[in-house]
JSON list of C-alpha atoms in Angstrom, two decimals:
[
{"chain": "L", "resi": 14, "resn": "MET", "atom": "CA", "xyz": [-3.08, -8.17, 13.03]},
{"chain": "L", "resi": 15, "resn": "ARG", "atom": "CA", "xyz": [-0.79, -9.60, 10.34]},
{"chain": "L", "resi": 16, "resn": "ARG", "atom": "CA", "xyz": [3.12, -8.46, 10.65]},
{"chain": "L", "resi": 17, "resn": "SER", "atom": "CA", "xyz": [4.60, -5.43, 8.41]},
{"chain": "L", "resi": 18, "resn": "LYS", "atom": "CA", "xyz": [7.31, -6.74, 6.21]},
{"chain": "L", "resi": 19, "resn": "VAL", "atom": "CA", "xyz": [7.98, -3.62, 5.18]},
{"chain": "L", "resi": 20, "resn": "LEU", "atom": "CA", "xyz": [8.46, -2.17, 8.67]},
{"chain": "L", "resi": 21, "resn": "GLU", "atom": "CA", "xyz": [10.39, -5.20, 9.94]},
{"chain": "L", "resi": 22, "resn": "LYS", "atom": "CA", "xyz": [13.22, -4.43, 6.95]},
{"chain": "L", "resi": 23, "resn": "ILE", "atom": "CA", "xyz": [13.16, -1.02, 7.34]},
{"chain": "L", "resi": 24, "resn": "ARG", "atom": "CA", "xyz": [13.95, -1.63, 11.44]},
{"chain": "L", "resi": 25, "resn": "ALA", "atom": "CA", "xyz": [16.67, -4.26, 10.59]},
{"chain": "L", "resi": 26, "resn": "GLY", "atom": "CA", "xyz": [18.48, -1.60, 8.21]},
{"chain": "L", "resi": 27, "resn": "LYS", "atom": "CA", "xyz": [17.48, -3.40, 5.37]},
{"chain": "L", "resi": 28, "resn": "VAL", "atom": "CA", "xyz": [15.75, -1.86, 2.01]},
{"chain": "L", "resi": 29, "resn": "ALA", "atom": "CA", "xyz": [12.26, -2.75, 1.64]},
{"chain": "L", "resi": 30, "resn": "ARG", "atom": "CA", "xyz": [10.99, -3.84, -2.05]},
{"chain": "L", "resi": 31, "resn": "ILE", "atom": "CA", "xyz": [8.43, -1.76, -3.33]},
{"chain": "L", "resi": 32, "resn": "CYS", "atom": "CA", "xyz": [6.27, -1.33, -6.47]},
{"chain": "L", "resi": 33, "resn": "SER", "atom": "CA", "xyz": [3.41, 0.82, -7.04]},
{"chain": "L", "resi": 34, "resn": "LEU", "atom": "CA", "xyz": [-0.29, 0.51, -8.27]},
{"chain": "L", "resi": 35, "resn": "GLY", "atom": "CA", "xyz": [-2.70, 3.19, -9.39]},
{"chain": "L", "resi": 36, "resn": "HIS", "atom": "CA", "xyz": [-5.90, 1.13, -10.68]},
{"chain": "L", "resi": 37, "resn": "VAL", "atom": "CA", "xyz": [-7.97, -2.07, -9.77]},
{"chain": "L", "resi": 38, "resn": "ILE", "atom": "CA", "xyz": [-6.22, -5.01, -11.06]},
{"chain": "L", "resi": 39, "resn": "PRO", "atom": "CA", "xyz": [-6.34, -7.77, -8.53]},
{"chain": "L", "resi": 40, "resn": "ALA", "atom": "CA", "xyz": [-3.48, -10.10, -10.32]},
{"chain": "L", "resi": 41, "resn": "TYR", "atom": "CA", "xyz": [-1.30, -7.21, -9.88]},
{"chain": "L", "resi": 42, "resn": "VAL", "atom": "CA", "xyz": [-0.92, -7.72, -6.20]},
{"chain": "L", "resi": 43, "resn": "LYS", "atom": "CA", "xyz": [-0.71, -11.47, -6.58]},
{"chain": "L", "resi": 44, "resn": "PHE", "atom": "CA", "xyz": [2.37, -11.08, -8.87]},
{"chain": "L", "resi": 45, "resn": "ALA", "atom": "CA", "xyz": [4.09, -8.55, -6.77]},
{"chain": "L", "resi": 46, "resn": "ALA", "atom": "CA", "xyz": [3.69, -11.16, -3.75]},
{"chain": "L", "resi": 47, "resn": "GLU", "atom": "CA", "xyz": [4.97, -13.94, -5.69]},
{"chain": "L", "resi": 48, "resn": "PHE", "atom": "CA", "xyz": [7.75, -12.01, -7.05]},
{"chain": "L", "resi": 49, "resn": "GLY", "atom": "CA", "xyz": [9.16, -11.27, -3.61]},
{"chain": "L", "resi": 50, "resn": "TYR", "atom": "CA", "xyz": [7.75, -7.39, -3.20]},
{"chain": "L", "resi": 51, "resn": "ASP", "atom": "CA", "xyz": [7.38, -6.23, 0.50]},
{"chain": "L", "resi": 52, "resn": "GLY", "atom": "CA", "xyz": [5.09, -3.92, -0.29]},
{"chain": "L", "resi": 53, "resn": "ILE", "atom": "CA", "xyz": [2.60, -1.96, -2.52]},
{"chain": "L", "resi": 54, "resn": "TRP", "atom": "CA", "xyz": [2.36, 1.80, -2.95]},
{"chain": "L", "resi": 55, "resn": "PHE", "atom": "CA", "xyz": [-1.21, 2.18, -3.52]},
{"chain": "L", "resi": 56, "resn": "ASP", "atom": "CA", "xyz": [-2.11, 5.31, -5.12]},
{"chain": "L", "resi": 57, "resn": "ASN", "atom": "CA", "xyz": [-5.96, 6.58, -4.73]},
{"chain": "L", "resi": 58, "resn": "GLU", "atom": "CA", "xyz": [-5.17, 10.41, -4.60]},
{"chain": "L", "resi": 59, "resn": "HIS", "atom": "CA", "xyz": [-5.11, 10.94, -8.67]},
{"chain": "L", "resi": 60, "resn": "ARG", "atom": "CA", "xyz": [-7.56, 7.71, -9.12]},
{"chain": "L", "resi": 61, "resn": "ALA", "atom": "CA", "xyz": [-11.35, 7.62, -9.12]},
{"chain": "L", "resi": 62, "resn": "MET", "atom": "CA", "xyz": [-11.67, 4.56, -7.33]},
{"chain": "L", "resi": 63, "resn": "SER", "atom": "CA", "xyz": [-15.05, 3.49, -5.10]},
{"chain": "L", "resi": 64, "resn": "ASP", "atom": "CA", "xyz": [-14.74, 2.69, -1.41]},
{"chain": "L", "resi": 65, "resn": "ARG", "atom": "CA", "xyz": [-15.98, -0.62, -2.50]},
{"chain": "L", "resi": 66, "resn": "GLU", "atom": "CA", "xyz": [-13.02, -0.84, -4.97]},
{"chain": "L", "resi": 67, "resn": "VAL", "atom": "CA", "xyz": [-10.84, -0.07, -2.40]},
{"chain": "L", "resi": 68, "resn": "GLN", "atom": "CA", "xyz": [-11.67, -1.91, 0.36]},
{"chain": "L", "resi": 69, "resn": "MET", "atom": "CA", "xyz": [-11.80, -5.18, -2.23]},
{"chain": "L", "resi": 70, "resn": "MET", "atom": "CA", "xyz": [-8.14, -4.50, -3.36]},
{"chain": "L", "resi": 71, "resn": "LEU", "atom": "CA", "xyz": [-7.12, -4.45, 0.47]},
{"chain": "L", "resi": 72, "resn": "ALA", "atom": "CA", "xyz": [-8.83, -8.18, 1.02]},
{"chain": "L", "resi": 73, "resn": "TYR", "atom": "CA", "xyz": [-6.45, -8.93, -1.98]},
{"chain": "L", "resi": 74, "resn": "PHE", "atom": "CA", "xyz": [-3.53, -7.81, -0.02]},
{"chain": "L", "resi": 75, "resn": "HIS", "atom": "CA", "xyz": [-4.41, -9.55, 3.08]},
{"chain": "L", "resi": 76, "resn": "LEU", "atom": "CA", "xyz": [-4.73, -12.44, 0.85]},
{"chain": "L", "resi": 77, "resn": "HIS", "atom": "CA", "xyz": [-1.46, -12.62, -0.79]},
{"chain": "L", "resi": 78, "resn": "ASP", "atom": "CA", "xyz": [0.23, -11.71, 2.61]},
{"chain": "L", "resi": 79, "resn": "ILE", "atom": "CA", "xyz": [1.83, -8.20, 1.27]},
{"chain": "L", "resi": 80, "resn": "ASP", "atom": "CA", "xyz": [1.90, -4.61, 2.63]},
{"chain": "L", "resi": 81, "resn": "CYS", "atom": "CA", "xyz": [-0.24, -1.86, 1.30]},
{"chain": "L", "resi": 82, "resn": "ILE", "atom": "CA", "xyz": [0.97, 1.46, 1.69]},
{"chain": "L", "resi": 83, "resn": "LEU", "atom": "CA", "xyz": [-2.05, 3.60, 0.81]},
{"chain": "L", "resi": 84, "resn": "ARG", "atom": "CA", "xyz": [-2.19, 7.32, -0.47]},
{"chain": "L", "resi": 85, "resn": "PRO", "atom": "CA", "xyz": [-5.62, 7.75, 0.15]},
{"chain": "L", "resi": 86, "resn": "SER", "atom": "CA", "xyz": [-7.40, 10.76, -1.87]},
{"chain": "L", "resi": 87, "resn": "HIS", "atom": "CA", "xyz": [-8.09, 14.17, -0.12]},
{"chain": "L", "resi": 88, "resn": "ALA", "atom": "CA", "xyz": [-11.75, 13.44, -0.01]},
{"chain": "L", "resi": 89, "resn": "ARG", "atom": "CA", "xyz": [-11.77, 10.01, 1.32]},
{"chain": "L", "resi": 90, "resn": "LYS", "atom": "CA", "xyz": [-11.79, 9.32, 4.74]},
{"chain": "L", "resi": 91, "resn": "ILE", "atom": "CA", "xyz": [-9.15, 7.17, 6.26]},
{"chain": "L", "resi": 92, "resn": "SER", "atom": "CA", "xyz": [-11.31, 5.51, 8.59]},
{"chain": "L", "resi": 93, "resn": "THR", "atom": "CA", "xyz": [-13.70, 4.26, 6.43]},
{"chain": "L", "resi": 94, "resn": "LEU", "atom": "CA", "xyz": [-10.92, 2.27, 4.90]},
{"chain": "L", "resi": 95, "resn": "SER", "atom": "CA", "xyz": [-9.10, 0.92, 7.92]},
{"chain": "L", "resi": 96, "resn": "LEU", "atom": "CA", "xyz": [-11.64, -1.26, 8.93]},
{"chain": "L", "resi": 97, "resn": "PRO", "atom": "CA", "xyz": [-10.91, -4.07, 6.60]},
{"chain": "L", "resi": 98, "resn": "GLY", "atom": "CA", "xyz": [-7.43, -4.33, 8.09]},
{"chain": "L", "resi": 99, "resn": "GLY", "atom": "CA", "xyz": [-3.97, -2.75, 8.97]},
{"chain": "L", "resi": 100, "resn": "TRP", "atom": "CA", "xyz": [-2.11, -1.08, 6.35]},
{"chain": "L", "resi": 101, "resn": "GLY", "atom": "CA", "xyz": [0.26, 2.02, 6.25]},
{"chain": "L", "resi": 102, "resn": "ASP", "atom": "CA", "xyz": [-0.58, 5.86, 5.22]},
{"chain": "L", "resi": 103, "resn": "ARG", "atom": "CA", "xyz": [1.90, 7.87, 3.54]},
{"chain": "L", "resi": 104, "resn": "ILE", "atom": "CA", "xyz": [2.75, 11.07, 5.37]},
{"chain": "L", "resi": 105, "resn": "ASP", "atom": "CA", "xyz": [4.29, 13.72, 3.28]},
{"chain": "L", "resi": 106, "resn": "ASP", "atom": "CA", "xyz": [6.12, 15.53, 5.79]},
{"chain": "L", "resi": 107, "resn": "SER", "atom": "CA", "xyz": [8.17, 12.12, 6.75]},
{"chain": "L", "resi": 108, "resn": "PRO", "atom": "CA", "xyz": [11.89, 12.17, 6.43]},
{"chain": "L", "resi": 109, "resn": "CYS", "atom": "CA", "xyz": [12.09, 9.17, 4.40]},
{"chain": "L", "resi": 110, "resn": "PHE", "atom": "CA", "xyz": [10.43, 11.02, 1.22]},
{"chain": "L", "resi": 111, "resn": "HIS", "atom": "CA", "xyz": [12.95, 13.87, 1.19]},
{"chain": "L", "resi": 112, "resn": "PRO", "atom": "CA", "xyz": [15.67, 12.89, -1.60]},
{"chain": "L", "resi": 113, "resn": "GLY", "atom": "CA", "xyz": [19.22, 13.77, -0.55]},
{"chain": "L", "resi": 114, "resn": "GLU", "atom": "CA", "xyz": [18.78, 13.54, 3.10]},
{"chain": "L", "resi": 115, "resn": "GLY", "atom": "CA", "xyz": [20.40, 10.46, 3.43]},
{"chain": "L", "resi": 116, "resn": "ALA", "atom": "CA", "xyz": [18.79, 8.18, 0.55]}
]
């Protein structure tokens, strides 16, 4: 399993650079990695992507050694997407996502 760049930065008290993606654009993953981003917020909740498209994109995340913070659609089972490799999942109730509380 690969190390998480985002988690390493957070644990070290540093800021992780994260961009977002909501479409199937493999080149975006490559460019984000080349420009020094630690992770990509991959939004699937508001997009109509097949499981195959998501799995293909996860392969690009691994290829370019960049973290994927996946927001799955409510209909998609997380277990079907975790098979290709490790990644993070957004949790709505996390204190990290509440503005004004130490942000």
